[in-house]
PDB file of N, CA and C in Angstrom:
ATOM      1  N   MET E 127      25.140  42.153  15.895  1.00 46.00           N
ATOM      2  CA  MET E 127      24.612  40.798  15.974  1.00 46.00           C
ATOM      3  C   MET E 127      23.463  40.673  14.979  1.00 46.00           C
ATOM      4  N   SER E 128      23.514  39.681  14.106  1.00 50.00           N
ATOM      5  CA  SER E 128      22.449  39.509  13.133  1.00 50.00           C
ATOM      6  C   SER E 128      21.281  38.735  13.749  1.00 50.00           C
ATOM      7  N   GLN E 129      20.092  39.089  13.311  1.00 74.00           N
ATOM      8  CA  GLN E 129      18.896  38.433  13.790  1.00 74.00           C
ATOM      9  C   GLN E 129      18.420  37.469  12.706  1.00 74.00           C
ATOM     10  N   ILE E 130      17.955  36.322  13.113  1.00 83.00           N
ATOM     11  CA  ILE E 130      17.460  35.344  12.160  1.00 83.00           C
ATOM     12  C   ILE E 130      16.079  35.777  11.696  1.00 83.00           C
ATOM     13  N   ALA E 131      15.883  35.833  10.391  1.00 86.00           N
ATOM     14  CA  ALA E 131      14.591  36.206   9.836  1.00 86.00           C
ATOM     15  C   ALA E 131      13.779  34.949   9.561  1.00 86.00           C
ATOM     16  N   HIS E 132      12.504  35.044   9.826  1.00 94.00           N
ATOM     17  CA  HIS E 132      11.555  33.976   9.550  1.00 94.00           C
ATOM     18  C   HIS E 132      10.590  34.496   8.494  1.00 94.00           C
ATOM     19  N   ILE E 133       9.920  33.608   7.817  1.00 94.00           N
ATOM     20  CA  ILE E 133       8.963  34.008   6.798  1.00 94.00           C
ATOM     21  C   ILE E 133       7.545  33.904   7.355  1.00 94.00           C
ATOM     22  N   ASP E 134       6.807  34.999   7.286  1.00 96.00           N
ATOM     23  CA  ASP E 134       5.400  35.014   7.680  1.00 96.00           C
ATOM     24  C   ASP E 134       4.673  34.063   6.717  1.00 96.00           C
ATOM     25  N   PRO E 135       4.049  32.993   7.239  1.00 95.00           N
ATOM     26  CA  PRO E 135       3.433  32.005   6.351  1.00 95.00           C
ATOM     27  C   PRO E 135       2.193  32.517   5.624  1.00 95.00           C
ATOM     28  N   VAL E 136       1.649  33.645   6.035  1.00 95.00           N
ATOM     29  CA  VAL E 136       0.451  34.182   5.390  1.00 95.00           C
ATOM     30  C   VAL E 136       0.812  35.062   4.205  1.00 95.00           C
ATOM     31  N   CYS E 137       1.724  36.025   4.411  1.00 93.00           N
ATOM     32  CA  CYS E 137       2.009  36.992   3.346  1.00 93.00           C
ATOM     33  C   CYS E 137       3.397  36.823   2.728  1.00 93.00           C
ATOM     34  N   GLY E 138       4.274  36.031   3.373  1.00 92.00           N
ATOM     35  CA  GLY E 138       5.593  35.787   2.801  1.00 92.00           C
ATOM     36  C   GLY E 138       6.658  36.808   3.169  1.00 92.00           C
ATOM     37  N   MET E 139       6.345  37.764   4.013  1.00 93.00           N
ATOM     38  CA  MET E 139       7.322  38.773   4.427  1.00 93.00           C
ATOM     39  C   MET E 139       8.343  38.163   5.396  1.00 93.00           C
ATOM     40  N   GLU E 140       9.568  38.712   5.378  1.00 94.00           N
ATOM     41  CA  GLU E 140      10.571  38.307   6.365  1.00 94.00           C
ATOM     42  C   GLU E 140      10.268  39.023   7.676  1.00 94.00           C
ATOM     43  N   VAL E 141      10.354  38.273   8.773  1.00 95.00           N
ATOM     44  CA  VAL E 141      10.053  38.809  10.101  1.00 95.00           C
ATOM     45  C   VAL E 141      11.089  38.293  11.077  1.00 95.00           C
ATOM     46  N   THR E 142      11.620  39.181  11.909  1.00 95.00           N
ATOM     47  CA  THR E 142      12.505  38.730  12.988  1.00 95.00           C
ATOM     48  C   THR E 142      11.650  38.566  14.241  1.00 95.00           C
ATOM     49  N   PRO E 143      11.973  37.616  15.099  1.00 94.00           N
ATOM     50  CA  PRO E 143      11.180  37.420  16.309  1.00 94.00           C
ATOM     51  C   PRO E 143      11.057  38.694  17.152  1.00 94.00           C
ATOM     52  N   GLU E 144      12.127  39.482  17.196  1.00 94.00           N
ATOM     53  CA  GLU E 144      12.110  40.698  18.014  1.00 94.00           C
ATOM     54  C   GLU E 144      11.160  41.764  17.464  1.00 94.00           C
ATOM     55  N   GLU E 145      10.947  41.769  16.167  1.00 94.00           N
ATOM     56  CA  GLU E 145      10.095  42.793  15.552  1.00 94.00           C
ATOM     57  C   GLU E 145       8.730  42.260  15.116  1.00 94.00           C
ATOM     58  N   ALA E 146       8.464  40.996  15.378  1.00 96.00           N
ATOM     59  CA  ALA E 146       7.200  40.384  14.959  1.00 96.00           C
ATOM     60  C   ALA E 146       6.020  41.002  15.710  1.00 96.00           C
ATOM     61  N   ALA E 147       4.882  41.082  15.020  1.00 97.00           N
ATOM     62  CA  ALA E 147       3.656  41.587  15.639  1.00 97.00           C
ATOM     63  C   ALA E 147       3.033  40.523  16.534  1.00 97.00           C
ATOM     64  N   GLY E 148       3.471  39.280  16.341  1.00 97.00           N
ATOM     65  CA  GLY E 148       2.957  38.190  17.157  1.00 97.00           C
ATOM     66  C   GLY E 148       3.542  36.877  16.692  1.00 97.00           C
ATOM     67  N   SER E 149       3.309  35.848  17.475  1.00 97.00           N
ATOM     68  CA  SER E 149       3.778  34.513  17.123  1.00 97.00           C
ATOM     69  C   SER E 149       2.711  33.507  17.515  1.00 97.00           C
ATOM     70  N   PHE E 150       2.830  32.309  16.938  1.00 97.00           N
ATOM     71  CA  PHE E 150       1.846  31.256  17.214  1.00 97.00           C
ATOM     72  C   PHE E 150       2.551  29.919  17.100  1.00 97.00           C
ATOM     73  N   ASP E 151       2.348  29.058  18.095  1.00 97.00           N
ATOM     74  CA  ASP E 151       2.929  27.714  18.074  1.00 97.00           C
ATOM     75  C   ASP E 151       1.925  26.750  17.454  1.00 97.00           C
ATOM     76  N   TYR E 152       2.401  25.977  16.474  1.00 96.00           N
ATOM     77  CA  TYR E 152       1.552  25.009  15.791  1.00 96.00           C
ATOM     78  C   TYR E 152       2.414  23.816  15.417  1.00 96.00           C
ATOM     79  N   ASN E 153       1.987  22.633  15.794  1.00 94.00           N
ATOM     80  CA  ASN E 153       2.735  21.386  15.520  1.00 94.00           C
ATOM     81  C   ASN E 153       4.194  21.488  15.956  1.00 94.00           C
ATOM     82  N   ASP E 154       4.414  21.974  17.142  1.00 95.00           N
ATOM     83  CA  ASP E 154       5.751  22.067  17.750  1.00 95.00           C
ATOM     84  C   ASP E 154       6.688  23.047  17.042  1.00 95.00           C
ATOM     85  N   LEU E 155       6.155  23.956  16.234  1.00 95.00           N
ATOM     86  CA  LEU E 155       6.951  25.003  15.595  1.00 95.00           C
ATOM     87  C   LEU E 155       6.349  26.353  15.943  1.00 95.00           C
ATOM     88  N   THR E 156       7.205  27.364  16.045  1.00 96.00           N
ATOM     89  CA  THR E 156       6.736  28.719  16.297  1.00 96.00           C
ATOM     90  C   THR E 156       6.795  29.508  14.998  1.00 96.00           C
ATOM     91  N   TYR E 157       5.682  30.137  14.648  1.00 97.00           N
ATOM     92  CA  TYR E 157       5.585  30.957  13.450  1.00 97.00           C
ATOM     93  C   TYR E 157       5.478  32.423  13.881  1.00 97.00           C
ATOM     94  N   TYR E 158       6.127  33.314  13.129  1.00 97.00           N
ATOM     95  CA  TYR E 158       6.147  34.737  13.441  1.00 97.00           C
ATOM     96  C   TYR E 158       5.434  35.499  12.337  1.00 97.00           C
ATOM     97  N   PHE E 159       4.792  36.618  12.714  1.00 97.00           N
ATOM     98  CA  PHE E 159       3.936  37.342  11.797  1.00 97.00           C
ATOM     99  C   PHE E 159       4.255  38.831  11.757  1.00 97.00           C
ATOM    100  N   CYS E 160       4.118  39.405  10.545  1.00 96.00           N
ATOM    101  CA  CYS E 160       4.420  40.827  10.350  1.00 96.00           C
ATOM    102  C   CYS E 160       3.323  41.711  10.928  1.00 96.00           C
ATOM    103  N   GLY E 161       2.110  41.217  10.975  1.00 96.00           N
ATOM    104  CA  GLY E 161       0.989  41.996  11.478  1.00 96.00           C
ATOM    105  C   GLY E 161      -0.032  41.105  12.164  1.00 96.00           C
ATOM    106  N   THR E 162      -0.869  41.727  12.982  1.00 97.00           N
ATOM    107  CA  THR E 162      -1.860  40.932  13.718  1.00 97.00           C
ATOM    108  C   THR E 162      -2.905  40.333  12.783  1.00 97.00           C
ATOM    109  N   SER E 163      -3.160  40.971  11.634  1.00 96.00           N
ATOM    110  CA  SER E 163      -4.145  40.388  10.705  1.00 96.00           C
ATOM    111  C   SER E 163      -3.622  39.076  10.120  1.00 96.00           C
ATOM    112  N   CYS E 164      -2.310  39.003   9.823  1.00 96.00           N
ATOM    113  CA  CYS E 164      -1.731  37.741   9.347  1.00 96.00           C
ATOM    114  C   CYS E 164      -1.803  36.680  10.437  1.00 96.00           C
ATOM    115  N   LEU E 165      -1.513  37.068  11.656  1.00 97.00           N
ATOM    116  CA  LEU E 165      -1.589  36.147  12.794  1.00 97.00           C
ATOM    117  C   LEU E 165      -3.003  35.608  12.949  1.00 97.00           C
ATOM    118  N   ASP E 166      -4.001  36.478  12.898  1.00 97.00           N
ATOM    119  CA  ASP E 166      -5.391  36.047  13.050  1.00 97.00           C
ATOM    120  C   ASP E 166      -5.825  35.103  11.927  1.00 97.00           C
ATOM    121  N   ARG E 167      -5.412  35.396  10.710  1.00 97.00           N
ATOM    122  CA  ARG E 167      -5.767  34.539   9.570  1.00 97.00           C
ATOM    123  C   ARG E 167      -5.134  33.155   9.732  1.00 97.00           C
ATOM    124  N   PHE E 168      -3.869  33.120  10.192  1.00 97.00           N
ATOM    125  CA  PHE E 168      -3.187  31.850  10.386  1.00 97.00           C
ATOM    126  C   PHE E 168      -3.860  31.042  11.485  1.00 97.00           C
ATOM    127  N   LYS E 169      -4.175  31.689  12.606  1.00 97.00           N
ATOM    128  CA  LYS E 169      -4.804  30.991  13.725  1.00 97.00           C
ATOM    129  C   LYS E 169      -6.131  30.338  13.312  1.00 97.00           C
ATOM    130  N   ALA E 170      -6.858  30.988  12.407  1.00 97.00           N
ATOM    131  CA  ALA E 170      -8.160  30.483  11.978  1.00 97.00           C
ATOM    132  C   ALA E 170      -8.045  29.218  11.125  1.00 97.00           C
ATOM    133  N   ASN E 171      -6.900  29.041  10.417  1.00 96.00           N
ATOM    134  CA  ASN E 171      -6.780  27.886   9.533  1.00 96.00           C
ATOM    135  C   ASN E 171      -5.306  27.637   9.151  1.00 96.00           C
ATOM    136  N   PRO E 172      -4.484  27.160  10.087  1.00 96.00           N
ATOM    137  CA  PRO E 172      -3.059  26.955   9.781  1.00 96.00           C
ATOM    138  C   PRO E 172      -2.782  26.080   8.559  1.00 96.00           C
ATOM    139  N   PRO E 173      -3.483  24.963   8.353  1.00 94.00           N
ATOM    140  CA  PRO E 173      -3.158  24.138   7.175  1.00 94.00           C
ATOM    141  C   PRO E 173      -3.269  24.881   5.845  1.00 94.00           C
ATOM    142  N   LYS E 174      -4.175  25.849   5.767  1.00 93.00           N
ATOM    143  CA  LYS E 174      -4.343  26.629   4.535  1.00 93.00           C
ATOM    144  C   LYS E 174      -3.041  27.292   4.124  1.00 93.00           C
ATOM    145  N   TYR E 175      -2.246  27.723   5.098  1.00 93.00           N
ATOM    146  CA  TYR E 175      -1.015  28.460   4.809  1.00 93.00           C
ATOM    147  C   TYR E 175       0.236  27.591   4.819  1.00 93.00           C
ATOM    148  N   LEU E 176       0.104  26.354   5.276  1.00 92.00           N
ATOM    149  CA  LEU E 176       1.272  25.485   5.356  1.00 92.00           C
ATOM    150  C   LEU E 176       1.321  24.419   4.271  1.00 92.00           C
ATOM    151  N   GLU E 177       0.184  24.101   3.687  1.00 87.00           N
ATOM    152  CA  GLU E 177       0.146  23.101   2.625  1.00 87.00           C
ATOM    153  C   GLU E 177       0.479  23.763   1.289  1.00 87.00           C
ATOM    154  N   PRO E 178       1.164  23.052   0.410  1.00 76.00           N
ATOM    155  CA  PRO E 178       1.496  23.635  -0.904  1.00 76.00           C
ATOM    156  C   PRO E 178       0.226  24.028  -1.642  1.00 76.00           C
ATOM    157  N   SER E 179       0.308  25.139  -2.363  1.00 70.00           N
ATOM    158  CA  SER E 179      -0.857  25.602  -3.113  1.00 70.00           C
ATOM    159  C   SER E 179      -0.625  25.423  -4.612  1.00 70.00           C
ATOM    160  N   GLU E 180      -1.670  25.583  -5.353  1.00 69.00           N
ATOM    161  CA  GLU E 180      -1.625  25.454  -6.805  1.00 69.00           C
ATOM    162  C   GLU E 180      -1.319  26.786  -7.481  1.00 69.00           C
ATOM    163  N   GLU E 181      -1.077  27.844  -6.691  1.00 66.00           N
ATOM    164  CA  GLU E 181      -0.837  29.165  -7.253  1.00 66.00           C
ATOM    165  C   GLU E 181       0.467  29.189  -8.042  1.00 66.00           C
ATOM    166  N   ALA E 182       0.486  30.014  -9.074  1.00 63.00           N
ATOM    167  CA  ALA E 182       1.691  30.173  -9.884  1.00 63.00           C
ATOM    168  C   ALA E 182       2.741  30.937  -9.081  1.00 63.00           C
ATOM    169  N   PRO E 183       4.016  30.576  -9.232  1.00 66.00           N
ATOM    170  CA  PRO E 183       5.063  31.300  -8.518  1.00 66.00           C
ATOM    171  C   PRO E 183       5.243  32.699  -9.082  1.00 66.00           C
ATOM    172  N   ALA E 184       5.788  33.589  -8.269  1.00 69.00           N
ATOM    173  CA  ALA E 184       6.049  34.960  -8.709  1.00 69.00           C
ATOM    174  C   ALA E 184       7.172  34.956  -9.742  1.00 69.00           C
ATOM    175  N   PRO E 185       7.134  35.881 -10.691  1.00 72.00           N
ATOM    176  CA  PRO E 185       8.206  35.966 -11.685  1.00 72.00           C
ATOM    177  C   PRO E 185       9.559  36.247 -11.020  1.00 72.00           C
ATOM    178  N   ILE E 186      10.621  35.777 -11.622  1.00 77.00           N
ATOM    179  CA  ILE E 186      11.965  36.012 -11.106  1.00 77.00           C
ATOM    180  C   ILE E 186      12.209  37.514 -11.028  1.00 77.00           C
ATOM    181  N   GLY E 187      12.718  37.966  -9.890  1.00 79.00           N
ATOM    182  CA  GLY E 187      13.029  39.377  -9.696  1.00 79.00           C
ATOM    183  C   GLY E 187      11.864  40.195  -9.153  1.00 79.00           C
ATOM    184  N   ALA E 188      10.697  39.571  -9.008  1.00 77.00           N
ATOM    185  CA  ALA E 188       9.537  40.297  -8.479  1.00 77.00           C
ATOM    186  C   ALA E 188       9.743  40.601  -7.008  1.00 77.00           C
ATOM    187  N   GLU E 189       9.255  41.762  -6.571  1.00 79.00           N
ATOM    188  CA  GLU E 189       9.305  42.126  -5.167  1.00 79.00           C
ATOM    189  C   GLU E 189       7.898  42.093  -4.624  1.00 79.00           C
ATOM    190  N   TYR E 190       7.771  41.630  -3.390  1.00 71.00           N
ATOM    191  CA  TYR E 190       6.458  41.513  -2.765  1.00 71.00           C
ATOM    192  C   TYR E 190       6.333  42.518  -1.641  1.00 71.00           C
ATOM    193  N   THR E 191       5.214  43.210  -1.585  1.00 73.00           N
ATOM    194  CA  THR E 191       4.926  44.148  -0.505  1.00 73.00           C
ATOM    195  C   THR E 191       3.715  43.621   0.256  1.00 73.00           C
ATOM    196  N   CYS E 192       3.850  43.482   1.541  1.00 72.00           N
ATOM    197  CA  CYS E 192       2.760  42.963   2.377  1.00 72.00           C
ATOM    198  C   CYS E 192       1.573  43.905   2.306  1.00 72.00           C
ATOM    199  N   PRO E 193       0.370  43.394   2.025  1.00 71.00           N
ATOM    200  CA  PRO E 193      -0.816  44.242   1.962  1.00 71.00           C
ATOM    201  C   PRO E 193      -1.333  44.646   3.339  1.00 71.00           C
ATOM    202  N   MET E 194      -0.740  44.107   4.391  1.00 65.00           N
ATOM    203  CA  MET E 194      -1.199  44.432   5.742  1.00 65.00           C
ATOM    204  C   MET E 194      -0.514  45.671   6.197  1.00 65.00           C
TER     205      MET E 194
END
C-alpha cells in the first residue's frame, strides 16, 4: 500500500503522515513535518512558510537535503 507524501513547508522534504515528526493544523489544513525543529519554526510564523518568496528556484536536477 503506498503512502501519500506531503511536503514539509519549512524545509521542502517529503513526509508521510505515518513517519512525520509532528503535524499542525492551520487554516483548515494539516501540515506534516520531518523534524520537530521544522514544526516549531512553522508554529511560530505559518505565513512565512506559506506565502510565495522572492528566493531563486533551485537549479534543475538539484537535490535537497534537510538541514534538520
